[in-house]
Coordinates of C-alpha atoms in Angstrom, one line a residue:
M1 CA -0.5 -0.1 0.1
K2 CA 3.2 2.5 0.6
N3 CA 3.6 2.4 -3.0
I4 CA 0.2 3.0 -4.4
F5 CA 0.8 5.9 -2.5
K6 CA 4.6 6.6 -3.7
Y7 CA 3.1 6.4 -6.9
L8 CA 0.2 8.8 -6.7
L9 CA 2.7 11.3 -5.4
V10 CA 5.5 11.1 -8.1
A11 CA 3.4 10.1 -11.3
L12 CA 0.5 13.4 -10.4
V13 CA 2.5 15.7 -9.0
S14 CA 1.8 17.0 -5.3
A15 CA 1.4 17.3 -2.0
F16 CA -2.6 17.6 0.0
V17 CA -4.5 19.8 1.1
F18 CA -7.1 19.7 3.2
T19 CA -9.9 22.5 4.3
A20 CA -12.9 21.6 6.2
C21 CA -15.7 24.1 6.2
D22 CA -17.9 25.2 9.2
R23 CA -21.3 26.2 7.8
S24 CA -24.9 25.2 9.8
A25 CA -27.3 24.9 7.2
D26 CA -27.9 22.0 5.1
R27 CA -25.7 19.4 4.5
D28 CA -26.6 19.7 0.4
W29 CA -25.1 23.2 0.3
T30 CA -22.9 23.5 3.5
T31 CA -20.1 21.5 4.8
P32 CA -20.9 21.7 8.7
E33 CA -19.0 20.3 11.0
P34 CA -17.5 16.7 10.8
S35 CA -18.7 14.4 12.1
F36 CA -16.1 11.5 11.2
T37 CA -12.7 12.7 9.7
L38 CA -11.5 12.0 5.9
Y39 CA -8.0 11.3 6.1
D40 CA -5.3 13.1 3.3
T41 CA -5.3 10.1 0.6
T42 CA -6.8 12.3 -2.5
L43 CA -4.7 14.5 -4.8
G44 CA -2.4 17.4 -4.5
A45 CA -2.2 19.8 -6.7
A46 CA -2.2 17.8 -9.7
V47 CA -2.7 17.7 -14.0
L48 CA -4.4 14.7 -15.1
Y49 CA -3.8 13.0 -18.3
P50 CA -5.2 10.5 -20.4
T51 CA -2.5 8.0 -19.6
M52 CA -3.1 8.1 -15.6
E53 CA -6.7 6.7 -16.2
N54 CA -6.4 3.5 -15.0
N55 CA -4.2 4.7 -11.7
P56 CA -6.2 4.0 -8.8
F57 CA -7.2 6.6 -6.8
I58 CA -8.0 5.9 -3.1
L59 CA -9.5 7.4 0.1
R60 CA -9.5 6.0 3.7
W61 CA -12.0 7.6 7.0
D62 CA -12.1 7.3 10.3
N63 CA -15.4 5.3 10.9
S64 CA -15.7 4.5 14.3
K65 CA -17.5 7.4 15.2
T66 CA -20.4 6.6 12.8
T67 CA -23.0 5.0 12.7
G68 CA -22.0 2.8 9.9
G69 CA -24.1 1.3 6.8
T70 CA -23.6 2.7 3.6
Y71 CA -20.5 5.8 2.9
S72 CA -21.3 8.0 -0.2
V73 CA -17.9 9.7 -1.7
V74 CA -19.5 13.3 -3.5
F75 CA -17.4 15.7 -5.1
S76 CA -18.1 19.2 -6.3
N77 CA -16.7 22.5 -7.7
T78 CA -17.5 24.4 -4.9
E79 CA -17.0 24.4 -0.8
D80 CA -20.5 24.5 -0.1
F81 CA -21.3 21.5 -2.1
A82 CA -24.4 23.6 -4.3
T83 CA -23.6 21.1 -6.7
K84 CA -22.2 17.7 -6.4
V85 CA -22.0 14.2 -8.1
E86 CA -21.5 10.7 -6.5
L87 CA -17.8 9.5 -7.1
G88 CA -19.3 6.2 -5.5
T89 CA -20.1 4.8 -2.5
S90 CA -18.4 1.9 -0.2
T91 CA -19.6 -0.1 3.1
S92 CA -16.1 0.3 4.6
N93 CA -13.8 3.4 5.7
T94 CA -11.9 2.4 2.2
F95 CA -13.0 3.8 -1.2
T96 CA -11.4 3.0 -4.1
T97 CA -12.0 4.0 -8.0
T98 CA -9.7 5.4 -10.5
I99 CA -8.1 8.4 -11.7
G100 CA -10.4 8.0 -15.5
E101 CA -13.6 7.6 -13.0
L102 CA -12.4 11.0 -10.7
N103 CA -11.6 13.1 -14.0
T104 CA -15.3 12.2 -15.2
A105 CA -16.9 12.8 -11.7
M106 CA -15.0 16.7 -12.2
L107 CA -16.4 17.6 -15.8
Q108 CA -19.6 16.1 -14.2
A109 CA -19.4 18.8 -11.3
G110 CA -18.4 21.2 -13.9
L111 CA -14.5 22.1 -14.2
S112 CA -13.2 22.5 -17.7
P113 CA -10.8 20.4 -19.7
Y114 CA -7.2 22.2 -19.0
S115 CA -8.2 24.4 -16.8
S116 CA -6.1 24.2 -12.5
Q117 CA -9.4 24.8 -10.8
N118 CA -10.2 23.7 -6.7
A119 CA -12.2 20.4 -6.3
Y120 CA -13.7 19.1 -3.2
I121 CA -14.6 15.7 -2.0
R122 CA -16.0 14.7 1.4
V123 CA -17.9 11.6 2.6
E124 CA -21.3 11.5 3.6
T125 CA -23.6 8.6 5.8
G126 CA -27.0 9.8 6.3
A127 CA -26.9 12.7 8.0
E128 CA -23.4 12.8 9.3
V129 CA -21.0 14.1 6.7
S130 CA -16.5 14.4 6.9
N131 CA -14.9 17.5 6.8
A132 CA -14.2 18.3 3.3
I133 CA -10.5 18.1 1.5
S134 CA -9.4 20.5 -1.6
F135 CA -6.9 20.5 -3.8
M136 CA -6.1 22.2 -6.7
V137 CA -6.5 20.2 -10.4
T138 CA -6.7 20.5 -13.7
P139 CA -8.8 17.6 -15.4
Y140 CA -8.4 16.4 -19.2
P141 CA -11.7 16.0 -22.0
S142 CA -13.2 13.0 -21.5
E143 CA -16.4 13.3 -23.4
K144 CA -17.3 14.1 -27.4
P145 CA -18.7 17.3 -29.3
V146 CA -22.7 16.5 -30.0
I147 CA -23.9 17.8 -33.0
K148 CA -26.9 19.5 -32.5
N149 CA -27.5 21.1 -36.3
P150 CA -28.3 19.3 -38.9
T151 CA -30.9 16.6 -37.2
A152 CA -30.9 13.3 -37.6
G153 CA -33.2 12.5 -41.0
Q154 CA -33.3 16.8 -41.9
L155 CA -33.3 17.6 -45.5
V156 CA -31.0 20.3 -46.7
T157 CA -32.2 21.9 -49.5
L158 CA -29.3 23.4 -51.5
N159 CA -30.0 26.1 -54.1
A160 CA -27.7 25.8 -57.1
E161 CA -29.2 30.0 -58.4
A162 CA -27.1 30.7 -55.0
P163 CA -23.3 28.6 -54.7
L164 CA -21.8 31.2 -52.3
A165 CA -25.3 32.0 -50.0
N166 CA -25.3 29.3 -46.5
A167 CA -26.9 26.5 -47.3
T168 CA -26.7 25.3 -43.6
T169 CA -25.3 25.7 -40.2
I170 CA -23.1 23.0 -38.1
L171 CA -23.5 23.2 -34.7
W172 CA -22.6 21.7 -32.0
S173 CA -21.9 21.5 -28.3
D174 CA -18.3 21.2 -27.0
Y175 CA -16.7 21.7 -23.4
S176 CA -15.0 25.3 -22.8
Y177 CA -11.5 24.6 -23.2
G178 CA -8.7 26.0 -21.2
V179 CA -6.6 25.3 -24.8
A180 CA -7.3 26.2 -28.4
V181 CA -9.5 23.4 -29.7
E182 CA -9.2 22.6 -34.0
Y183 CA -12.2 21.1 -34.7
K184 CA -12.8 19.0 -38.2
V185 CA -16.0 18.9 -39.7
E186 CA -16.4 15.9 -42.4
L187 CA -19.4 14.5 -44.3
A188 CA -19.8 10.5 -46.0
A189 CA -22.6 9.0 -47.1
A190 CA -24.5 7.4 -44.9
G191 CA -22.7 4.4 -43.5
S192 CA -19.6 4.8 -45.2
S193 CA -16.0 4.9 -44.4
N194 CA -14.9 7.2 -46.7
F195 CA -15.4 10.9 -44.9
Q196 CA -14.4 14.2 -47.1
L197 CA -13.5 17.2 -45.0
L198 CA -16.1 19.5 -45.0
G199 CA -14.7 22.5 -43.0
T200 CA -12.7 23.3 -39.8
T201 CA -12.5 25.9 -37.2
T202 CA -10.3 26.5 -33.7
D203 CA -12.3 27.1 -31.5
E204 CA -15.7 28.0 -32.5
T205 CA -18.2 26.1 -32.2
Q206 CA -20.4 26.3 -35.5
L207 CA -19.4 25.9 -39.5
A208 CA -20.9 27.8 -41.7
V209 CA -21.3 26.1 -45.0
T210 CA -22.3 27.2 -48.6
N211 CA -24.4 25.1 -51.2
Y212 CA -21.1 25.1 -53.6
T213 CA -19.4 23.1 -50.6
L214 CA -22.1 21.0 -49.6
N215 CA -22.5 20.3 -52.8
D216 CA -19.9 19.4 -54.2
I217 CA -18.0 17.6 -50.9
A218 CA -22.0 15.6 -51.3
I219 CA -21.0 14.9 -54.8
K220 CA -17.7 13.3 -53.8
A221 CA -18.7 11.9 -51.2
G222 CA -20.5 9.6 -54.0
L223 CA -24.4 10.4 -53.8
P224 CA -26.1 10.5 -56.7
V225 CA -27.2 14.2 -58.4
N226 CA -30.9 15.1 -57.9
V227 CA -31.1 12.5 -55.1
A228 CA -32.1 12.8 -51.9
S229 CA -29.1 10.8 -50.1
S230 CA -28.7 10.5 -46.7
V231 CA -25.5 11.1 -45.7
D232 CA -23.5 11.1 -42.2
I233 CA -21.9 14.1 -40.3
R234 CA -19.1 13.7 -37.5
V235 CA -17.1 16.0 -35.7
T236 CA -13.8 15.9 -34.4
A237 CA -11.9 17.9 -31.5
T238 CA -8.0 18.3 -31.0
T239 CA -6.8 19.7 -28.2
T240 CA -2.9 19.8 -27.5
S241 CA -1.7 20.4 -24.0
T242 CA 1.8 19.5 -22.1
G243 CA 0.1 16.1 -21.8
G244 CA -0.1 15.5 -25.6
T245 CA -2.7 15.2 -27.8
I246 CA -6.1 14.1 -27.6
T247 CA -8.6 13.6 -30.4
K248 CA -12.6 12.9 -29.7
T249 CA -15.1 12.4 -32.1
S250 CA -18.9 12.7 -32.0
D251 CA -21.0 9.9 -32.9
V252 CA -22.6 11.1 -36.4
V253 CA -25.6 12.1 -37.7
T254 CA -27.5 11.1 -40.6
F255 CA -29.2 13.5 -42.2
K256 CA -30.2 14.1 -46.0
V257 CA -29.2 16.5 -48.9
A258 CA -30.0 16.3 -52.7
P259 CA -26.4 17.0 -54.8
Y260 CA -27.2 18.9 -58.0
Q261 CA -25.0 19.2 -61.3
P262 CA -23.2 21.8 -60.9
A263 CA -23.9 24.4 -63.6
F264 CA -20.0 25.2 -64.2
V265 CA -19.7 26.7 -68.1
D266 CA -15.9 26.8 -70.2
F267 CA -14.8 29.7 -71.1
Y268 CA -12.8 30.4 -74.5
L269 CA -10.1 33.4 -74.6
V270 CA -10.4 35.6 -77.6
G271 CA -8.3 39.2 -78.5
G272 CA -6.1 41.0 -80.0
G273 CA -3.4 41.0 -76.9
T274 CA -3.6 37.1 -76.7
A275 CA -1.9 34.2 -78.9
V276 CA -5.0 33.7 -81.0
G277 CA -5.9 36.9 -81.7
W278 CA -10.0 37.8 -82.5
N279 CA -10.7 34.4 -84.4
A280 CA -13.3 33.2 -82.5
G281 CA -13.4 29.5 -84.3
G282 CA -9.4 29.7 -82.7
A283 CA -10.4 30.3 -79.2
Q284 CA -8.1 29.0 -76.1
L285 CA -10.6 27.2 -74.2
L286 CA -9.2 26.9 -70.7
K287 CA -8.7 24.1 -68.3
N288 CA -12.4 23.4 -66.1
T289 CA -12.1 21.9 -62.9
N290 CA -15.4 22.7 -61.0
E291 CA -15.6 26.1 -60.6
I292 CA -12.2 27.0 -61.8
S293 CA -10.8 27.9 -64.6
E294 CA -7.3 28.8 -65.7
I295 CA -4.9 28.5 -67.9
Y296 CA -0.9 29.2 -69.0
T297 CA -0.7 31.7 -71.7
Y298 CA 0.7 34.8 -72.7
L299 CA -0.4 38.0 -72.4
E300 CA -0.2 41.4 -74.7
Q301 CA 0.8 44.8 -73.1
D302 CA -1.9 47.2 -73.3
G303 CA -3.8 44.1 -75.7
E304 CA -7.6 43.7 -74.9
F305 CA -9.4 40.3 -74.8
R306 CA -12.9 38.9 -73.5
F307 CA -14.0 35.7 -73.1
L308 CA -16.6 33.2 -74.8
G309 CA -18.6 30.8 -74.2
Q310 CA -18.2 28.7 -77.1
Q311 CA -15.9 28.9 -80.6
D312 CA -18.1 31.8 -82.3
W313 CA -19.0 35.3 -81.0
G314 CA -22.2 34.6 -80.1
P315 CA -24.1 33.8 -78.1
T316 CA -22.5 34.3 -75.0
N317 CA -19.2 36.5 -74.3
Y318 CA -17.9 37.0 -71.1
S319 CA -16.4 41.1 -69.8
L320 CA -15.5 42.5 -66.8
N321 CA -18.9 44.1 -64.5
A322 CA -18.3 47.1 -64.7
S323 CA -19.7 51.2 -66.1
G324 CA -19.9 51.2 -69.9
I325 CA -19.5 47.1 -70.7
N326 CA -22.5 45.7 -72.5
D327 CA -24.4 44.1 -70.0
S328 CA -25.1 41.2 -71.4
Y329 CA -21.4 40.9 -71.9
K330 CA -21.3 41.5 -68.0
Y331 CA -20.4 38.9 -66.0
F332 CA -17.0 39.1 -63.6
N333 CA -17.7 41.1 -60.1
T334 CA -14.1 41.3 -59.1
W335 CA -10.0 41.5 -61.2
S336 CA -6.9 41.8 -60.4
T337 CA -5.3 44.8 -60.4
N338 CA -3.9 44.9 -64.2
L339 CA -7.2 44.7 -65.9
E340 CA -9.3 47.3 -66.4
P341 CA -12.5 47.8 -68.6
S342 CA -12.0 48.7 -72.3
G343 CA -14.5 50.1 -74.7
N344 CA -17.8 48.7 -74.4
E345 CA -16.6 45.0 -74.6
N346 CA -13.3 43.9 -73.9
M347 CA -11.1 43.6 -70.7
K348 CA -7.8 44.8 -71.5
F349 CA -4.3 43.8 -70.0
I350 CA -2.3 46.6 -68.6
G351 CA 1.3 44.0 -67.2
N352 CA 4.0 43.9 -68.9
S353 CA 4.0 41.2 -72.4
G354 CA 5.0 37.8 -71.4
M355 CA 3.4 34.4 -69.7
Y356 CA 0.5 34.5 -67.3
K357 CA -1.5 32.5 -65.6
I358 CA -5.3 33.0 -65.7
T359 CA -8.1 31.8 -63.1
I360 CA -11.5 32.1 -63.0
N361 CA -13.9 31.3 -60.1
Q362 CA -16.9 30.9 -61.5
N363 CA -18.7 30.8 -57.9
S364 CA -17.0 34.3 -56.6
R365 CA -17.1 35.5 -60.8
D366 CA -13.5 37.0 -60.3
I367 CA -10.3 36.4 -62.2
T368 CA -7.4 37.4 -61.7
V369 CA -3.5 37.5 -64.1
T370 CA -0.2 36.3 -62.2
P371 CA 2.9 35.7 -64.0
S372 CA 4.0 32.7 -64.9
S373 CA 7.3 31.7 -62.9
V374 CA 8.7 30.8 -66.9
P375 CA 7.2 34.8 -67.9
T376 CA 9.1 34.4 -71.2
L377 CA 8.6 32.6 -74.3
P378 CA 11.8 29.3 -74.8
T379 CA 14.1 29.7 -78.2
N380 CA 14.6 25.9 -77.9
V381 CA 11.9 23.3 -76.5
Y382 CA 13.0 19.5 -75.7
L383 CA 11.7 16.3 -74.8
V384 CA 13.1 14.9 -72.2
G385 CA 11.4 11.1 -70.6
S386 CA 11.0 8.0 -70.1
I387 CA 11.1 7.4 -73.9
Q388 CA 14.4 8.6 -73.5
G389 CA 15.5 7.5 -69.7
W390 CA 15.3 11.0 -68.7
N391 CA 18.3 11.9 -69.4
A392 CA 18.5 15.9 -69.3
G393 CA 21.6 16.4 -70.9
A394 CA 20.4 14.1 -73.5
A395 CA 17.4 15.6 -74.2
I396 CA 15.8 15.6 -78.2
E397 CA 15.3 18.6 -79.6
M398 CA 12.2 19.2 -80.9
T399 CA 11.7 21.2 -84.7
Q400 CA 9.9 25.0 -83.9
V401 CA 7.1 25.4 -86.3
G402 CA 5.8 28.5 -85.2
D403 CA 5.8 31.3 -82.0
G404 CA 6.2 28.9 -78.9
V405 CA 5.4 26.2 -81.0
F406 CA 7.4 22.9 -81.0
E407 CA 6.8 19.3 -82.8
H408 CA 9.1 15.8 -82.2
T409 CA 7.5 12.8 -84.0
I410 CA 8.8 10.3 -82.0
V411 CA 7.2 6.0 -81.1
I412 CA 5.5 6.1 -77.5
P413 CA 5.4 2.9 -75.4
D414 CA 2.7 2.1 -73.1
G415 CA 3.2 3.5 -69.6
A416 CA 5.4 6.7 -71.2
E417 CA 6.2 9.6 -69.0
F418 CA 7.5 13.3 -69.8
K419 CA 8.3 16.7 -69.9
F420 CA 9.5 19.6 -71.9
L421 CA 12.8 21.0 -71.1
G422 CA 13.8 24.9 -72.5
Q423 CA 17.7 23.6 -71.9
Q424 CA 19.3 20.5 -71.7
D425 CA 19.9 21.0 -67.7
W426 CA 16.9 20.5 -65.0
S427 CA 18.5 24.6 -64.4
G428 CA 16.1 26.5 -65.5
M429 CA 12.9 26.5 -68.1
E430 CA 10.2 23.2 -67.6
W431 CA 6.6 22.6 -68.2
G432 CA 4.3 19.4 -67.8
N433 CA 1.2 18.1 -66.8
I434 CA -0.3 21.0 -65.1
H435 CA -0.7 20.3 -61.3
T436 CA -0.4 17.0 -61.1
G437 CA 1.1 14.1 -63.5
G438 CA -1.6 13.0 -66.3
N439 CA -2.5 13.4 -69.7
S440 CA -4.9 16.5 -69.5
G441 CA -3.8 18.8 -72.6
F442 CA -2.7 21.7 -70.4
L443 CA 0.5 23.1 -69.9
G444 CA 2.3 24.1 -66.3
P445 CA 5.9 25.5 -66.1
N446 CA 8.2 25.2 -63.4
G447 CA 6.1 24.7 -59.7
D448 CA 2.8 23.8 -61.1
N449 CA 3.7 21.0 -63.5
N450 CA 4.5 17.2 -63.4
N451 CA 4.9 13.8 -66.2
I452 CA 3.1 13.9 -69.0
Q453 CA 1.6 10.2 -69.3
Y454 CA 0.7 8.6 -71.9
N455 CA 0.3 4.9 -72.8
G456 CA 1.2 5.0 -77.0
G457 CA 1.2 1.4 -77.1
G458 CA 4.6 1.5 -78.9
N459 CA 3.3 3.5 -82.0
T460 CA 4.2 6.3 -83.4
Y461 CA 3.2 9.8 -82.7
V462 CA 3.4 13.8 -82.9
I463 CA 4.0 15.3 -79.6
T464 CA 3.2 19.5 -79.9
A465 CA 3.9 21.1 -77.3
N466 CA 2.7 24.7 -78.2
I467 CA 3.9 26.8 -75.2
K468 CA 2.1 30.8 -76.2
L469 CA -1.4 29.1 -76.1
G470 CA -0.8 27.0 -72.6
I471 CA -1.0 23.2 -74.1
Y472 CA 0.2 20.3 -75.7
K473 CA -0.6 17.3 -77.3
V474 CA 0.1 14.0 -78.7
T475 CA -1.1 12.8 -82.5
P476 CA -0.9 9.7 -84.1
Q477 CA 0.3 8.6 -87.2

């Protein structure tokens, strides 16, 4: 038994402090003159951790002056025991439980996790009470968040006409933590473990979710469009203190949502300030990924351009939502400072001539033009990849067939991967499939590309790299 007490003193930190309160009212609200003595076998000033939850917690008292029977061990966060939680009962003068059970009782009594507070324990039997022992203690969280909205079975209706409007606000309850708490809100098809991240907050127990976000995540979770389907939502709280990181995940709540098919549109770039000129039939298609349309392309200083909804002048045109622009052309609500309205149809690029990335957000109707990491057109372009052993020093020189356009004819096997270089080494200009490995047909420069991947079957192809337009093609011969 001495070893147990010694272990508690070492693991749980400090010395014990007692407080006996002399009151004369009802014992549920005060501590009257004690009838018997509770010994100092409880915690001193301590910080509790989950790793301690199975450690023993032992109380002893002198029951020689009591009537005996059943003893109740009660816990409170106030010395008058105005509110209290029963920690357990005993029919002898000894009570044994665990640190985990004590921690739970502290939280039930109103103590906050990660916050050092006064705690009070006493023993009661009939009308008799012991002295109260007080100590400073810091409990750890043991309960999990509880989702309040949406409720089980609720149908959340989405509005496809207002993608940035609020569809619903996820609400949950949790402790008042003494440290920062990171919340992660996730959604999955009902019964699935494939949860998708809906959003995160810090210390906030709510998350506003737009129509677009909820719709996008529902589709990513595999829900069919235009069908009210059941989805599971959960909230995970993560807190970190000197005792380590504690993660608590709520029970799932199952509600319903009917995803819609996003009405994202195609944008075709045309204009005298672009590489295609005013040729509507050759207008350049931007790469679309849900609400984001983008391309790396050449823009001329003080050159005019706009976007078409097709490779023709009608019926759809897109320009800045600015004074003087044709009402039917107004689309972009915000734009970068290197753009300005020009005439009644177009926008003008007022930056220096060179290669830029055009990014359109269809939800916010914002357009930005930012410099490419490779701002100028190359003099030469070389082909490097698995088809020649990834030897940059022996990269294959391509033939220039136009302004910023290069070609090479080669046999391509299955599983081939390749890139384009502006020199015969890895130290300078480089282009590959935009963002990630694949075969999108769109080029990305240094820092925003990966390998072009192609299954050629051992046949002959013409590989074309149009650096100026930001595209590539693999054409069978």
